[in-house]
Coordinates of C-alpha atoms in Angstrom, one line a residue:
V1 CA -58.6 93.9 131.6
A2 CA -58.9 90.1 133.8
L3 CA -60.1 88.8 130.4
A4 CA -57.0 90.2 128.4
S5 CA -54.9 89.8 130.9
I6 CA -55.7 86.6 131.3
V7 CA -55.7 84.5 127.4
A8 CA -52.4 87.4 126.5
I9 CA -51.0 84.7 129.6
V10 CA -51.7 81.5 128.4
F11 CA -51.6 82.4 125.3
S12 CA -47.7 83.1 125.3
I13 CA -46.9 80.9 127.6
V14 CA -48.0 78.1 125.5
M15 CA -46.7 79.1 122.4
H16 CA -43.6 79.8 123.8
E17 CA -43.2 76.0 125.0
V18 CA -45.1 74.1 121.9
S19 CA -42.3 76.1 120.6
H20 CA -39.1 74.5 121.9
G21 CA -41.1 71.2 121.1
Y22 CA -41.1 71.6 118.0
V23 CA -37.6 72.8 118.2
A24 CA -37.1 70.0 119.5
K25 CA -38.7 68.2 116.6
L26 CA -37.0 69.6 113.3
N27 CA -33.2 68.7 115.3
G28 CA -34.6 64.9 115.3
D29 CA -36.6 64.4 118.2
L30 CA -40.0 63.6 118.9
T31 CA -40.1 63.4 123.0
A32 CA -42.7 66.4 122.7
K33 CA -44.8 65.1 120.1
S34 CA -45.0 61.1 121.6
A35 CA -46.1 63.2 124.5
G36 CA -48.4 65.1 122.8
R37 CA -46.9 68.8 124.0
L38 CA -47.0 70.1 120.2
T39 CA -50.8 71.0 121.6
L40 CA -52.4 75.0 122.1
N41 CA -54.4 73.4 124.3
P42 CA -53.9 75.0 127.7
A43 CA -54.6 72.4 130.0
V44 CA -51.9 70.8 128.5
H45 CA -49.3 72.8 129.2
F46 CA -50.6 73.9 132.7
D47 CA -48.8 75.1 135.8
L48 CA -50.9 76.8 138.9
W49 CA -47.7 77.9 140.2
G50 CA -46.4 79.1 136.7
V51 CA -49.2 81.0 135.8
L52 CA -49.6 82.3 140.2
M53 CA -46.4 84.3 139.0
M54 CA -47.3 85.7 136.1
L55 CA -49.8 87.0 137.9
L56 CA -48.4 88.1 141.0
V57 CA -45.3 89.8 139.5
G58 CA -45.0 89.4 135.9
F59 CA -42.8 85.8 135.0
G60 CA -44.1 82.5 135.3
W61 CA -44.0 78.8 133.3
A62 CA -45.9 76.5 131.7
K63 CA -45.0 72.9 132.3
P64 CA -41.7 71.9 130.5
V65 CA -41.5 70.9 127.2
P66 CA -40.5 67.3 127.5
I67 CA -36.8 66.7 125.4
N68 CA -34.7 63.9 125.0
P69 CA -30.7 65.8 123.1
A70 CA -29.6 62.2 122.5
N71 CA -31.8 62.6 120.3
F72 CA -30.5 65.1 118.5
K73 CA -28.8 65.3 115.2
N74 CA -26.0 67.9 116.1
R75 CA -26.2 67.6 120.5
K76 CA -25.1 71.0 120.7
V77 CA -27.0 73.4 117.3
G78 CA -30.2 70.8 119.5
M79 CA -29.2 72.1 122.2
I80 CA -28.6 76.6 121.1
T81 CA -31.7 76.4 119.1
V82 CA -34.5 74.3 121.3
S83 CA -33.0 77.3 123.7
L84 CA -33.3 79.9 122.2
A85 CA -37.2 78.5 120.0
G86 CA -38.9 80.3 123.5
V87 CA -37.5 83.0 123.9
V88 CA -37.3 84.6 119.8
T89 CA -41.5 83.3 119.2
N90 CA -42.3 85.8 122.3
L91 CA -39.8 88.9 120.4
I92 CA -41.9 88.0 117.3
M93 CA -44.8 87.5 119.1
A94 CA -44.4 91.3 121.5
G95 CA -43.2 92.7 118.1
I96 CA -45.6 91.8 115.6
S97 CA -48.4 93.1 119.3
L98 CA -46.5 96.4 119.3
L99 CA -46.6 96.8 115.5
L100 CA -50.8 96.4 115.1
L101 CA -50.9 98.4 118.2
Y102 CA -49.1 101.3 116.0
L103 CA -51.6 101.1 113.0
L104 CA -54.8 100.2 115.3
A105 CA -53.8 103.5 117.5
P106 CA -56.3 105.6 115.5
V107 CA -59.1 102.8 115.9
L108 CA -58.7 101.4 119.5
F109 CA -58.1 105.0 121.1
A110 CA -61.3 106.6 119.2
P111 CA -64.1 108.1 120.5
V112 CA -67.3 105.4 120.7
S113 CA -71.4 106.0 121.0
S114 CA -72.4 102.4 122.0
G115 CA -71.2 101.2 124.5
T116 CA -70.6 97.6 122.9
Q117 CA -68.3 99.3 120.3
H118 CA -66.3 101.1 124.1
V119 CA -66.6 97.1 124.8
F120 CA -64.8 96.0 122.1
Q121 CA -62.6 98.4 121.9
F122 CA -61.5 98.5 125.8
L123 CA -60.3 94.7 124.9
G124 CA -58.5 95.4 121.6
R125 CA -56.7 97.6 123.3
Y126 CA -56.1 95.7 126.3
L127 CA -55.1 92.9 124.2
L128 CA -52.1 94.0 122.7
I129 CA -51.4 95.5 125.2
Y130 CA -50.7 93.0 127.8
F131 CA -49.9 91.2 124.9
I132 CA -46.3 93.2 124.0
L133 CA -46.2 93.8 128.2
I134 CA -46.1 89.9 129.9
N135 CA -44.2 88.1 126.1
F136 CA -41.3 90.6 126.9
M137 CA -41.6 90.0 129.9
L138 CA -41.5 87.2 129.8
A139 CA -38.5 86.9 126.9
M140 CA -36.6 89.2 129.6
F141 CA -37.0 86.3 132.8
N142 CA -36.1 84.0 130.3
M143 CA -32.6 85.1 129.5
L144 CA -31.7 84.8 132.7
P145 CA -28.7 82.6 132.4
I146 CA -30.3 80.8 136.4
Y147 CA -30.8 77.6 136.6
P148 CA -33.8 76.2 134.4
L149 CA -34.6 78.8 132.5
D150 CA -33.7 79.1 128.6
G151 CA -30.7 81.8 129.7
Y152 CA -28.6 78.8 132.0
N153 CA -29.5 76.0 128.8
F154 CA -27.9 78.4 126.3
V155 CA -24.6 78.8 128.0
N156 CA -24.3 75.5 130.0
T157 CA -24.6 74.1 126.1
F158 CA -21.1 76.0 125.9
L159 CA -19.4 74.9 128.6
P160 CA -18.0 71.6 129.2
Y161 CA -20.3 68.2 131.5
G162 CA -20.0 69.0 134.8
N163 CA -19.4 72.2 135.0
S164 CA -18.9 74.7 138.7
Y165 CA -21.8 76.5 137.1
Q166 CA -24.0 73.5 136.2
T167 CA -23.5 72.0 139.4
F168 CA -24.0 75.8 141.7
M169 CA -27.2 76.5 139.3
R170 CA -28.3 73.0 138.9
R171 CA -28.5 73.4 143.1
Y172 CA -29.0 76.9 144.4
G173 CA -30.8 78.5 141.3
F174 CA -34.2 78.6 142.2
F175 CA -33.1 79.6 145.9
L176 CA -31.9 82.2 143.5
L177 CA -34.5 83.5 141.2
L178 CA -36.2 83.2 144.8
G179 CA -34.1 86.0 145.9
L180 CA -34.1 88.1 142.8
I181 CA -38.1 88.5 143.5
I182 CA -37.3 89.4 147.4
V183 CA -35.2 91.5 146.8
G184 CA -37.4 94.0 144.6
Q185 CA -40.2 94.1 146.2
I186 CA -37.8 94.9 149.0
G187 CA -36.2 97.3 146.7
E188 CA -40.4 98.8 145.7
M189 CA -41.0 98.2 149.5
I190 CA -37.5 100.9 151.2
N191 CA -38.1 103.4 148.4
M192 CA -35.3 101.7 145.9
P193 CA -36.9 101.1 143.3
Y194 CA -33.6 100.0 141.2
L195 CA -33.3 96.1 143.1
N196 CA -36.4 95.1 141.4
I197 CA -35.0 94.1 137.2
F198 CA -38.5 93.2 136.6
G199 CA -40.6 96.7 138.1
Q200 CA -37.2 98.3 136.5
F201 CA -37.3 96.4 132.8
F202 CA -41.2 95.9 133.1
K203 CA -41.4 100.0 133.1
V204 CA -39.4 100.8 130.0
I205 CA -41.8 98.8 128.4
Y206 CA -45.0 100.7 129.1
S207 CA -43.0 103.2 128.7
L208 CA -42.5 101.9 124.7
I209 CA -45.8 101.3 125.2
E210 CA -47.0 104.5 125.6
K211 CA -44.6 106.1 123.0
T212 CA -45.8 104.2 120.4
I213 CA -49.5 104.9 120.9
I214 CA -48.6 108.5 122.0
A215 CA -46.6 108.5 118.0
R216 CA -49.2 106.8 116.4
L217 CA -52.0 109.2 117.5
M218 CA -49.9 112.6 116.0
V219 CA -49.9 111.3 112.9
V220 CA -53.1 110.8 113.3

């Protein structure tokens, strides 16, 4: 389970960041490429706190890919597409993993006699489950319109430079995120789980996974 979760976390976060840099390149900005960030090498994108947050609370981040909007062929289009690139990539990866889980469920949950078969079956099962959970969680987390997340960049693209939303978020965005996490944890402790928006979303996704597996096994 630990191996499956680590592989899913690292690959999902890396793909999220690489997609930002690649779409920036398509828009005319080669900053990420010049910095060597268009690579799947996890070491290049590693951020200790981001990975720890993913392990502890279910969402996190990698070292942000550098971009320079001044190089975009069309600044607004560039900012919109680059902002959405990570979220869209995570949703695609989650969707593909969910489809694979549905198709492979009869194999992944079939009785086996060999210990080796059981290990590979178990690993395959949890790799797909974690890829679904983590990519949906990353997409949901990054869609929040809070600095420095992708949702903030997307919303801010449509507002004039130096607007009050931008000023507020750049000053208090981190504390707002921290507050959401703390409120969520307190909600769990005092039996008010609906205060934990991340936990509630996690439950919805896990329920979707369970229903997908059951639906496939019932067909078989």
